[in-house]
Structure formats: structure tokens, C-alpha cells
Amino acid sequence: MEEKEVKPILWLKWPWNVLIYISLALLLRLWAIPVILGLMALKKKHEPKGPEEGYCLQRCRNHLTKLGWTALFFALGACVAVYIVASLEEVQYYQETEEYIKMIAAAVFVVGFFVAGIYEAYVALRDAICPGKSGLAKAIRSQMPYPDEAPDVRELFAMVDEDIAENGQWFDKVAVGKRWVFGDVVADVSRIRVVFWRNEKTYHQQGGRTRVTQVIQMIVLDDRRQEWMFELKNPKELPMLLDCVKLRAPDAIILPYDQHTQYRKKSDEEWEKVLREYRRRKGQRETRQEYAEENGGYGGWGGLHSVVLPQTAEFGSSGTVNGAAGQNVPGRLSLLTPAQVFQSHDTFERADVQVVADGLVNGTYQAVNLLLPGGCLCMDVAAGNKNDGRCLVQMTWPVDGRLHYYKTRCGDRQAAEWLMEYYDRRFTPNWSEWKEYTP
């Protein structure tokens, strides 16, 4: 069945939609808010594949809302100016010097408010009317291989729009595609080296009252040491945004905001070391992926086949190998972090395995290998990548006294649950979910 083509609403296209919104606001005042929101929803409904003008151009034109800041700054400047005029009318020869200082300070504020208002108006109108000179266009150009030879603004915006339309996942007002992270600015995924996250409350004392503001940000530092800030409103979206960026840029490191200044102040030599570490992680990951593709599973750091006995081993009722060979093999818990730090523990308890299982969910560990005492029962879990966000789970299991190999893909929480069940030896697999690849 052919999809019915949805025709655009001409009277809600730019710039008519803006004129309609302004007219409604002037006529209906506060009552215009639900009407405007309804018109915005109607416009979005008629643009199921994204805004007709493209995400980038729409974001630039949305900067017209900054004119509200212009009005606020002008209003504050006017209020302070009225105070100065009123004070001048009361000037007397015996007025204290302190009063003159207050008026001079007020005059500085007037100038500051009007300058800030003019700047906000300039930025808003520049981005909306001349998008080629907008901050968004400048950000895209600066991340091109040769910024001076970058194409015109239409091609620049088209690159981002197509990626977000086809691959974008939205978190609040930030979208993550395969190549671009899109917000009020954009970041090239292939250039991301360090990501900082910030979710904190700031307190301001004003007129005897404490005003609390929650700051939710993701800050990206790229290979050229350029910084891109993405702001969110919903704190619940931040962890999911970071997870998505980690899948798209698996070799970048994610750090809390308190380390931001430390990285910004690094010398050129120290920054080059950061880039070398990035290249090392990338090389190791690509090597593991090639090995996995060639051998049908994850194995670059140890892997399933390297830690279990041959499939011809004979099992007892407890799942361990019969005879001395199996009895002398201790258990082992091997871990790999996103920073490619490898750990191996021969002594561990259930609580340790639970911590590891939780680490699979929150991203602390990229790969986990659990070998149970006896040397045969082994489960290997590898976190997803940018191509497939699901975990790859491989395990050995005795069937009719012989060792068989199985694998499947699942979510991280399911993988963590299976890992605990496997350790407790209460694992009851649904074989329809697993694929056997016994040699």
C-alpha cells in the first residue's frame, strides 16, 4: 500500500508561522500560549520526516526567541535609567559622594544592559536571516578536514540533516546520528576524544532568597581541542545520551565535569598523549573486532575458546569435568573496562560477580568473562558497539555429557541477569534464543 503523501501547510511555513505566532501573542496575550502550542503540534504532524527546511535551518530560526532576552535587557536598562533621572532631579549641593558613586554604577549597568540587548538581537537576527554566518554553520565548518574549503551552507546543513533524519536518536533537544551530535551546536562523532557530563545544582543568593538552578550539560572536546556544549532540560535524558554517544564513539573517554578544567589546561605535549591513548584504544578495539568477525565471536582479550576445555570432555552431574583435570581448574573472573584496562581475579565471591553484572549495565565494564571452578562452564559477555547496541553473550553448556558452545545477543540488563544465574548454577536457557556454534 502506498503511503499517503502529507501536503505541507503553506501558512505555517517560514516566515508566516513566526508572524502568526507574534500576532496571536499581541492579540491574545497569555491565552495565545495553548493556541501557539497547538499550531506547532499541527506543523510537526505535517512534517513526519523532520522540518521541511531541515533541522539545522530550523534551529537557526528558532534563535529568534532570543529577542525575548533583548526585550528583558532593554526593560532593565530603562528601569535603571529612570532611577538615574529621578536621582539627578533630587541632587543637592550637600549630597554625599556615596550617592554619586551609586549613580555612576547605575549608568554602567544601563550601558551594559543595552549592549547585551543589542548583542542578543544581533545574534538572533543573524542566525535567522543569514544562517551561513550562524554559530551552527561556523561549528560545522570548523570540523571539516579543510575549513577554508568547506562547501556552502546548504551543503553543510544537508550533511547534518540527512544524518539526523536517517539515524538520529533524540534525547531532549539533542540528537545523536552516526556522524553528528546535533544541538545548538554540532560535534563530529569521528573527532570526539573526551566527553564531560554535568548534572548539578547551583545556588544564587538574591534579595535574601536562595534561587536554585539545575545545570545539565554534555561537553565534547574534539581532536582539535574545540569544545562543544549541549544543554538539556531533563536530567533523566543525560545518562541515555551519554550511552548513545559512547556507542557512536566507543574510543572516547567519558568523565565528570570536575575534570573539565584539568583537560582544558593540558599542555600541547599532554594533549598529544591523550590523542596517542585514543589511537591505542581504537587500534585495540578494531583488532578485537576483526578477530571476532573472523572467528565468529569476541576473542581479542582472551575469549571463550581460550579458557574452556575441549568439547570431548566428560561431565559429571554437577557440571564439572570428571577426573583430575577438571577438579584442578580454579574459577576465574576476567574484566575489561572501556579504557582497555584488563583485570583477572582467581578469587572472587558472589558479591563480586554482582558488582560486575551491575557494571555491564552502567558501562563500567566493556567485557566480562566468567569461568566457573572446574574449567568448563564459561560465560563471556561483550558490550554492544555503534553498529549493534546489544551485548554479545557466549557460553558453554553440557549436553549429553559433552561440551557445546552457544551465543546470542540481548540487552545489557538481560546479560547481567544471565551472568548471575550462570554463577548460581540456576541458569535455565530458552534454547530458541541461542544459536549453537560448537566446533
Tab-separated table of N, CA, C and O in Angstrom, residues 142-188:
chain	number	residue	atom	x	y	z
A	142	SER	N	34.267	24.388	11.075
A	142	SER	CA	35.500	24.219	11.849
A	142	SER	C	35.877	22.757	12.022
A	142	SER	O	37.018	22.460	12.385
A	143	GLN	N	34.933	21.833	11.770
A	143	GLN	CA	35.220	20.411	11.928
A	143	GLN	C	35.443	19.697	10.598
A	143	GLN	O	35.652	18.478	10.576
A	144	MET	N	35.396	20.454	9.517
A	144	MET	CA	35.713	19.895	8.217
A	144	MET	C	37.229	19.653	8.118
A	144	MET	O	38.016	20.333	8.779
A	145	PRO	N	37.663	18.700	7.288
A	145	PRO	CA	39.106	18.471	7.132
A	145	PRO	C	39.848	19.734	6.729
A	145	PRO	O	40.952	19.995	7.206
A	146	TYR	N	39.233	20.527	5.831
A	146	TYR	CA	39.823	21.798	5.401
A	146	TYR	C	38.757	22.883	5.532
A	146	TYR	O	38.000	23.152	4.600
A	147	PRO	N	38.672	23.531	6.698
A	147	PRO	CA	37.604	24.505	6.956
A	147	PRO	C	37.512	25.618	5.917
A	147	PRO	O	36.414	26.062	5.569
A	148	ASP	N	38.666	26.055	5.404
A	148	ASP	CA	38.656	27.155	4.438
A	148	ASP	C	38.046	26.742	3.103
A	148	ASP	O	37.632	27.593	2.316
A	149	GLU	N	38.011	25.435	2.830
A	149	GLU	CA	37.467	24.939	1.573
A	149	GLU	C	36.115	24.265	1.769
A	149	GLU	O	35.667	23.493	0.920
A	150	ALA	N	35.462	24.540	2.883
A	150	ALA	CA	34.170	23.921	3.172
A	150	ALA	C	33.121	24.378	2.161
A	150	ALA	O	33.173	25.500	1.659
A	151	PRO	N	32.137	23.509	1.843
A	151	PRO	CA	31.078	23.894	0.896
A	151	PRO	C	30.172	24.971	1.481
A	151	PRO	O	30.320	25.366	2.646
A	152	ASP	N	29.205	25.408	0.679
A	152	ASP	CA	28.311	26.469	1.148
A	152	ASP	C	27.384	25.941	2.231
A	152	ASP	O	27.331	24.743	2.512
A	153	VAL	N	26.636	26.848	2.824
A	153	VAL	CA	25.846	26.499	3.995
A	153	VAL	C	24.781	25.453	3.686
A	153	VAL	O	24.443	24.628	4.550
A	154	ARG	N	24.239	25.431	2.476
A	154	ARG	CA	23.221	24.441	2.136
A	154	ARG	C	23.779	23.025	2.217
A	154	ARG	O	23.146	22.119	2.762
A	155	GLU	N	24.966	22.829	1.666
A	155	GLU	CA	25.579	21.501	1.716
A	155	GLU	C	25.987	21.141	3.133
A	155	GLU	O	25.872	19.980	3.555
A	156	LEU	N	26.493	22.124	3.875
A	156	LEU	CA	26.869	21.870	5.271
A	156	LEU	C	25.675	21.394	6.078
A	156	LEU	O	25.734	20.375	6.786
A	157	PHE	N	24.566	22.139	5.984
A	157	PHE	CA	23.374	21.769	6.729
A	157	PHE	C	22.799	20.445	6.235
A	157	PHE	O	22.275	19.643	7.023
A	158	ALA	N	22.882	20.190	4.917
A	158	ALA	CA	22.328	18.954	4.361
A	158	ALA	C	23.039	17.727	4.932
A	158	ALA	O	22.401	16.693	5.190
A	159	MET	N	24.360	17.807	5.139
A	159	MET	CA	25.104	16.677	5.704
A	159	MET	C	24.554	16.290	7.072
A	159	MET	O	24.357	15.108	7.375
A	160	VAL	N	24.320	17.307	7.893
A	160	VAL	CA	23.820	17.044	9.241
A	160	VAL	C	22.357	16.604	9.200
A	160	VAL	O	21.960	15.641	9.871
A	161	ASP	N	21.543	17.303	8.408
A	161	ASP	CA	20.109	16.995	8.337
A	161	ASP	C	19.866	15.552	7.907
A	161	ASP	O	19.028	14.846	8.487
A	162	GLU	N	20.583	15.093	6.873
A	162	GLU	CA	20.389	13.734	6.371
A	162	GLU	C	20.777	12.695	7.417
A	162	GLU	O	20.094	11.677	7.591
A	163	ASP	N	21.872	12.951	8.123
A	163	ASP	CA	22.309	12.005	9.153
A	163	ASP	C	21.303	11.927	10.296
A	163	ASP	O	20.949	10.836	10.763
A	164	ILE	N	20.815	13.081	10.742
A	164	ILE	CA	19.862	13.097	11.861
A	164	ILE	C	18.524	12.492	11.430
A	164	ILE	O	17.885	11.749	12.190
A	165	ALA	N	18.084	12.785	10.181
A	165	ALA	CA	16.806	12.246	9.708
A	165	ALA	C	16.856	10.726	9.602
A	165	ALA	O	15.880	10.034	9.922
A	166	GLU	N	17.978	10.167	9.162
A	166	GLU	CA	18.082	8.723	8.939
A	166	GLU	C	18.505	7.965	10.188
A	166	GLU	O	18.045	6.844	10.425
A	167	ASN	N	19.380	8.541	10.991
A	167	ASN	CA	19.978	7.785	12.099
A	167	ASN	C	19.808	8.433	13.467
A	167	ASN	O	20.259	7.852	14.464
A	168	GLY	N	19.198	9.610	13.501
A	168	GLY	CA	19.172	10.360	14.753
A	168	GLY	C	18.337	9.725	15.851
A	168	GLY	O	17.240	9.235	15.613
A	169	GLN	N	18.886	9.710	17.049
A	169	GLN	CA	18.158	9.332	18.262
A	169	GLN	C	18.102	10.567	19.146
A	169	GLN	O	19.140	11.161	19.455
A	170	TRP	N	16.897	10.932	19.563
A	170	TRP	CA	16.696	12.199	20.274
A	170	TRP	C	16.698	12.004	21.782
A	170	TRP	O	16.081	11.070	22.313
A	171	PHE	N	17.393	12.891	22.456
A	171	PHE	CA	17.429	12.946	23.912
A	171	PHE	C	17.192	14.405	24.288
A	171	PHE	O	18.099	15.234	24.163
A	172	ASP	N	15.946	14.686	24.712
A	172	ASP	CA	15.570	16.077	24.955
A	172	ASP	C	15.703	16.835	23.640
A	172	ASP	O	15.111	16.447	22.644
A	173	LYS	N	16.502	17.891	23.594
A	173	LYS	CA	16.652	18.655	22.348
A	173	LYS	C	17.982	18.366	21.657
A	173	LYS	O	18.424	19.127	20.797
A	174	VAL	N	18.628	17.259	22.027
A	174	VAL	CA	19.896	16.843	21.427
A	174	VAL	C	19.682	15.539	20.681
A	174	VAL	O	19.036	14.621	21.191
A	175	ALA	N	20.210	15.449	19.463
A	175	ALA	CA	20.088	14.237	18.651
A	175	ALA	C	21.480	13.688	18.350
A	175	ALA	O	22.430	14.448	18.141
A	176	VAL	N	21.573	12.359	18.315
A	176	VAL	CA	22.839	11.696	18.010
A	176	VAL	C	22.645	10.842	16.763
A	176	VAL	O	21.827	9.917	16.746
A	177	GLY	N	23.366	11.179	15.696
A	177	GLY	CA	23.349	10.395	14.478
A	177	GLY	C	24.599	9.542	14.393
A	177	GLY	O	25.338	9.383	15.368
A	178	LYS	N	24.865	8.978	13.217
A	178	LYS	CA	26.076	8.178	13.056
A	178	LYS	C	27.317	9.060	12.960
A	178	LYS	O	28.391	8.662	13.402
A	179	ARG	N	27.159	10.251	12.369
A	179	ARG	CA	28.325	11.125	12.202
A	179	ARG	C	28.268	12.377	13.051
A	179	ARG	O	29.299	12.902	13.433
A	180	TRP	N	27.062	12.863	13.360
A	180	TRP	CA	26.956	14.148	14.033
A	180	TRP	C	26.158	14.050	15.324
A	180	TRP	O	25.185	13.293	15.406
A	181	VAL	N	26.565	14.830	16.313
A	181	VAL	CA	25.752	15.094	17.501
A	181	VAL	C	25.187	16.491	17.305
A	181	VAL	O	25.940	17.456	17.110
A	182	PHE	N	23.866	16.625	17.359
A	182	PHE	CA	23.202	17.864	16.958
A	182	PHE	C	22.480	18.495	18.131
A	182	PHE	O	21.720	17.847	18.844
A	183	GLY	N	22.729	19.783	18.330
A	183	GLY	CA	22.027	20.570	19.338
A	183	GLY	C	22.050	22.017	18.898
A	183	GLY	O	21.854	22.322	17.729
A	184	ASP	N	22.317	22.946	19.806
A	184	ASP	CA	22.520	24.338	19.407
A	184	ASP	C	23.838	24.483	18.655
A	184	ASP	O	24.056	25.455	17.924
A	185	VAL	N	24.740	23.525	18.869
A	185	VAL	CA	25.949	23.384	18.062
A	185	VAL	C	25.983	21.937	17.581
A	185	VAL	O	25.091	21.148	17.905
A	186	VAL	N	26.994	21.568	16.805
A	186	VAL	CA	27.129	20.181	16.362
A	186	VAL	C	28.549	19.708	16.646
A	186	VAL	O	29.480	20.514	16.731
A	187	ALA	N	28.708	18.391	16.803
A	187	ALA	CA	30.021	17.788	17.009
A	187	ALA	C	30.160	16.594	16.080
A	187	ALA	O	29.245	15.769	15.970
A	188	ASP	N	31.274	16.519	15.405
A	188	ASP	CA	31.581	15.400	14.519
A	188	ASP	C	31.955	14.197	15.378
A	188	ASP	O	32.929	14.247	16.141
